[in-house]
């Protein structure tokens, strides 16, 4: 296709200081006259292409139009590549491959594509996650409502929202938008969100209030957990909440933390078995005690 060939020519001109018409004709399997027409079309589109006659001549983009790679160090480019590969774990692979190719897939690349940092933002259901992100992204760019089934502590419901931002935070993916049912801004976790579809209903973009842009505020932590952990659980507390999340004495590890997701906190505490005793709040301690009794009765 002509458009694909023209984009290919432009990419070659961006990656090389100068190329020849015979080289382009051979590469794209057309004659030199066709290459000439493509170059003219690129010029009409506003790309400042210059032709040089004589020995050492060829075709190039006018000086100053291309990004000077020297403004980015090898370390900076390496960081960009790592970030692109990270988002590639939840994006359409062809898009990422094209971007990486433009950053230096040739032999004279400034940095190696074998970036030593691996960022995998996906989960065990990567396929569905990628599809969800792509649907939401298209809806945001086209200004269309999305709707989905949402599962949470109180049950499930069908929601319709104006999508604004896809967010990765606290090891999970969320979509932030204006919920038409609640008439308020909400964050929805993607792995609780199913049967997602983009509607044909357009919406007018709202201004996001400054206080709503603090996405941490949507993940509230207004309930305090106080617990005493066995010293053998130290590495798990450090892994989950950091070195300063507890203090240690002869009794064990004293831990305090604010949370909002009760189900998540219950599951996390139960994963420690008999290595933890909940001191506050009392309803969490009572529920763990009841669960322990039920487990004991199953094995009696």
XYZ file of C-alpha atoms in Angstrom:
300
model
C 0.000 0.000 0.000
C 1.158 3.503 -0.798
C 0.604 4.824 2.727
C 2.596 1.973 4.302
C 5.424 2.561 1.817
C 5.479 6.303 2.506
C 5.603 5.688 6.248
C 8.435 3.235 5.653
C 10.332 5.823 3.605
C 9.819 8.440 6.316
C 11.058 6.013 8.972
C 14.205 5.319 6.933
C 14.860 9.035 6.545
C 14.446 9.602 10.288
C 16.866 6.790 11.148
C 19.532 7.678 8.563
C 21.301 10.920 7.721
C 20.991 10.254 3.989
C 19.645 7.483 1.718
C 19.577 7.071 -2.061
C 16.604 6.620 -4.375
C 17.960 3.272 -5.713
C 18.249 2.004 -2.126
C 14.628 2.953 -1.373
C 13.390 1.502 -4.672
C 15.071 -1.835 -3.938
C 13.907 -1.891 -0.337
C 10.247 -1.267 -1.172
C 10.310 -3.196 -4.483
C 9.158 -0.321 -6.698
C 10.845 1.746 -9.402
C 12.693 5.026 -8.832
C 9.875 7.047 -10.412
C 7.449 5.735 -7.764
C 9.932 6.702 -5.033
C 10.125 10.180 -6.557
C 6.337 10.552 -6.435
C 6.307 9.375 -2.805
C 8.993 11.921 -1.887
C 6.932 14.675 -3.572
C 3.840 13.591 -1.607
C 5.801 13.706 1.660
C 7.007 17.214 0.820
C 3.418 18.329 0.121
C 2.466 16.902 3.529
C 4.920 19.301 5.172
C 7.981 17.051 5.628
C 11.060 19.140 4.607
C 12.909 16.606 2.421
C 16.099 17.681 0.638
C 17.771 15.966 -2.329
C 21.537 16.182 -2.833
C 23.053 15.765 -6.302
C 26.428 14.350 -7.319
C 28.846 12.015 -5.591
C 27.741 11.231 -2.051
C 24.312 12.665 -2.819
C 20.961 11.287 -1.811
C 17.777 12.120 0.057
C 17.553 13.466 3.605
C 15.325 15.405 5.971
C 16.295 19.056 6.395
C 18.690 19.788 9.260
C 16.896 20.695 12.479
C 13.720 18.780 11.686
C 14.833 15.461 13.244
C 15.192 14.990 16.990
C 18.822 15.222 18.003
C 19.528 11.921 19.780
C 22.382 13.518 21.659
C 19.913 15.221 24.012
C 19.218 11.792 25.518
C 21.944 9.778 27.191
C 22.236 6.012 26.803
C 20.910 5.578 30.348
C 17.905 7.790 29.580
C 17.120 5.864 26.403
C 17.523 2.620 28.330
C 14.956 3.847 30.854
C 12.539 4.756 28.066
C 12.915 1.289 26.552
C 12.291 -0.392 29.918
C 9.120 1.686 30.397
C 7.887 0.891 26.886
C 8.475 -2.818 27.407
C 6.588 -2.578 30.697
C 3.500 -1.056 29.117
C 3.952 -3.612 26.341
C 3.010 -6.347 28.824
C -0.581 -5.045 28.743
C -0.743 -3.496 25.235
C -1.044 -4.728 21.693
C 2.391 -6.134 20.900
C 2.556 -4.765 17.340
C 2.364 -1.174 18.606
C 5.213 -1.697 21.055
C 7.376 -3.432 18.463
C 6.998 -0.484 16.076
C 8.009 2.006 18.779
C 11.032 -0.052 19.845
C 12.066 -0.401 16.210
C 12.059 3.383 15.841
C 14.176 3.799 18.977
C 17.053 1.852 17.523
C 16.617 -1.645 16.220
C 19.445 -1.144 13.716
C 23.062 -2.137 14.204
C 24.063 1.392 15.221
C 21.510 1.673 18.015
C 22.551 3.877 20.922
C 21.341 1.266 23.451
C 20.670 -2.428 23.321
C 17.133 -3.761 23.113
C 18.180 -6.307 25.755
C 17.239 -4.006 28.634
C 18.275 -5.617 31.977
C 15.158 -4.348 33.775
C 11.954 -6.341 33.239
C 8.616 -4.715 34.135
C 5.596 -6.992 33.808
C 2.366 -5.130 34.541
C 0.125 -8.020 33.528
C -1.431 -10.749 35.658
C -2.364 -14.375 35.224
C -5.257 -13.300 32.971
C -3.151 -11.091 30.702
C -5.322 -11.575 27.608
C -8.484 -10.252 29.229
C -6.570 -7.422 30.925
C -5.041 -6.253 27.635
C -8.451 -6.342 25.973
C -10.037 -4.320 28.791
C -7.337 -1.655 28.649
C -7.645 -1.348 24.867
C -11.458 -0.994 25.032
C -11.242 1.642 27.767
C -8.469 3.523 25.961
C -10.494 3.664 22.739
C -13.554 4.860 24.665
C -11.535 7.649 26.321
C -10.051 8.814 23.006
C -13.418 8.754 21.208
C -15.450 10.172 24.107
C -17.866 7.238 24.461
C -19.421 5.733 27.594
C -18.473 2.242 28.762
C -20.560 -0.199 30.781
C -19.671 -3.332 32.710
C -20.619 -5.729 35.490
C -18.795 -4.855 38.716
C -18.232 -7.249 41.630
C -17.504 -5.891 45.121
C -18.042 -6.604 48.822
C -21.760 -5.782 48.793
C -22.539 -7.848 45.701
C -22.566 -6.920 42.031
C -24.106 -4.286 39.779
C -24.132 -3.081 36.189
C -22.329 0.264 35.891
C -22.097 2.848 33.140
C -19.353 5.465 33.389
C -17.586 8.251 31.565
C -14.005 6.906 31.388
C -11.129 9.362 31.847
C -7.918 7.625 32.942
C -6.537 4.081 33.190
C -4.347 3.827 36.318
C -1.860 1.275 37.634
C -1.561 1.708 41.395
C -0.948 -0.526 44.415
C -0.199 -3.536 42.157
C -3.592 -3.299 40.422
C -5.175 -1.688 37.351
C -8.103 0.725 37.712
C -10.274 2.885 35.489
C -11.108 6.330 36.868
C -14.272 7.988 35.669
C -17.618 9.582 36.410
C -20.189 6.978 37.479
C -23.650 7.837 36.131
C -25.377 5.705 38.775
C -23.591 7.352 41.730
C -23.259 10.749 40.028
C -19.722 10.977 41.366
C -16.107 10.181 40.492
C -15.107 6.591 41.143
C -12.193 4.151 40.719
C -13.037 0.660 39.468
C -10.555 -2.222 39.706
C -10.205 -3.954 36.337
C -10.018 -7.496 37.711
C -13.452 -6.986 39.311
C -14.850 -5.545 36.098
C -16.308 -7.972 33.508
C -18.579 -8.041 30.446
C -17.082 -4.703 29.475
C -18.269 -2.962 26.333
C -17.932 0.426 24.697
C -21.334 1.982 23.997
C -22.358 4.284 21.149
C -23.290 7.015 23.632
C -20.993 10.065 23.562
C -20.265 12.196 26.605
C -18.905 15.692 27.125
C -15.612 15.728 29.025
C -15.911 17.197 32.515
C -13.216 19.048 34.405
C -11.874 16.711 37.088
C -11.996 18.530 40.457
C -8.500 19.005 41.923
C -9.352 16.996 45.052
C -10.443 14.048 42.887
C -7.098 13.975 41.065
C -5.478 12.575 44.204
C -6.105 8.963 43.279
C -4.888 7.755 46.666
C -7.949 9.456 48.159
C -10.138 6.941 46.320
C -8.293 4.113 48.065
C -9.135 5.204 51.579
C -7.514 3.718 54.681
C -9.812 4.947 57.424
C -9.904 1.689 59.458
C -6.845 0.933 61.600
C -5.518 -2.587 62.068
C -3.401 -3.305 65.164
C -1.818 -6.750 65.297
C 1.002 -8.686 66.916
C 2.999 -10.885 64.531
C 5.421 -13.700 65.250
C 9.024 -12.723 64.536
C 9.207 -15.369 61.816
C 6.804 -13.199 59.759
C 9.237 -10.261 59.620
C 10.231 -10.755 55.969
C 6.554 -10.860 54.918
C 5.761 -7.569 56.642
C 8.835 -5.966 55.093
C 7.880 -7.312 51.667
C 4.302 -6.001 51.887
C 4.671 -2.724 53.801
C 8.347 -1.895 54.274
C 10.927 -1.914 57.033
C 9.277 0.851 59.058
C 5.812 -0.734 59.174
C 6.357 -2.364 62.584
C 8.452 -2.223 65.735
C 9.987 -5.248 67.413
C 10.270 -6.207 71.089
C 10.297 -9.398 73.184
C 6.592 -10.029 72.439
C 7.042 -9.979 68.675
C 6.327 -7.543 65.830
C 3.830 -4.776 66.624
C 2.082 -3.711 63.418
C -0.356 -0.845 62.721
C -1.845 -0.060 59.334
C -4.869 1.745 57.894
C -7.025 -0.084 55.354
C -10.312 0.245 53.479
C -10.733 -3.136 51.757
C -11.869 -5.434 54.556
C -11.981 -8.593 52.421
C -8.423 -8.067 51.217
C -7.166 -7.446 54.764
C -8.966 -10.557 56.067
C -7.406 -12.749 53.377
C -3.968 -11.279 54.041
C -4.215 -11.886 57.794
C -5.474 -15.444 57.362
C -2.488 -16.228 55.152
C -0.302 -15.967 58.298
C -2.124 -18.787 60.065
C -1.171 -18.845 63.761
C 1.644 -16.320 63.281
C -0.575 -13.289 64.008
C -2.995 -12.074 66.689
C -5.337 -9.204 65.792
C -5.770 -6.684 68.624
C -7.882 -4.079 66.812
C -10.528 -3.761 65.461
C -12.505 -6.279 67.519
C -14.800 -7.356 64.643
C -11.787 -8.558 62.629
C -10.476 -10.498 65.637
C -13.934 -12.042 66.218
C -14.312 -13.074 62.582
C -10.876 -14.721 62.475
C -11.737 -16.599 65.661
C -15.008 -17.804 64.112
C -13.218 -18.902 60.926
C -10.635 -20.807 63.007
C -13.437 -22.635 64.845
C -15.118 -23.541 61.531
C -11.844 -24.867 60.153
C -11.320 -26.952 63.314
C -14.847 -28.380 63.070
C -14.226 -29.513 59.488
C -11.258 -31.586 60.623
C -12.885 -32.936 63.808
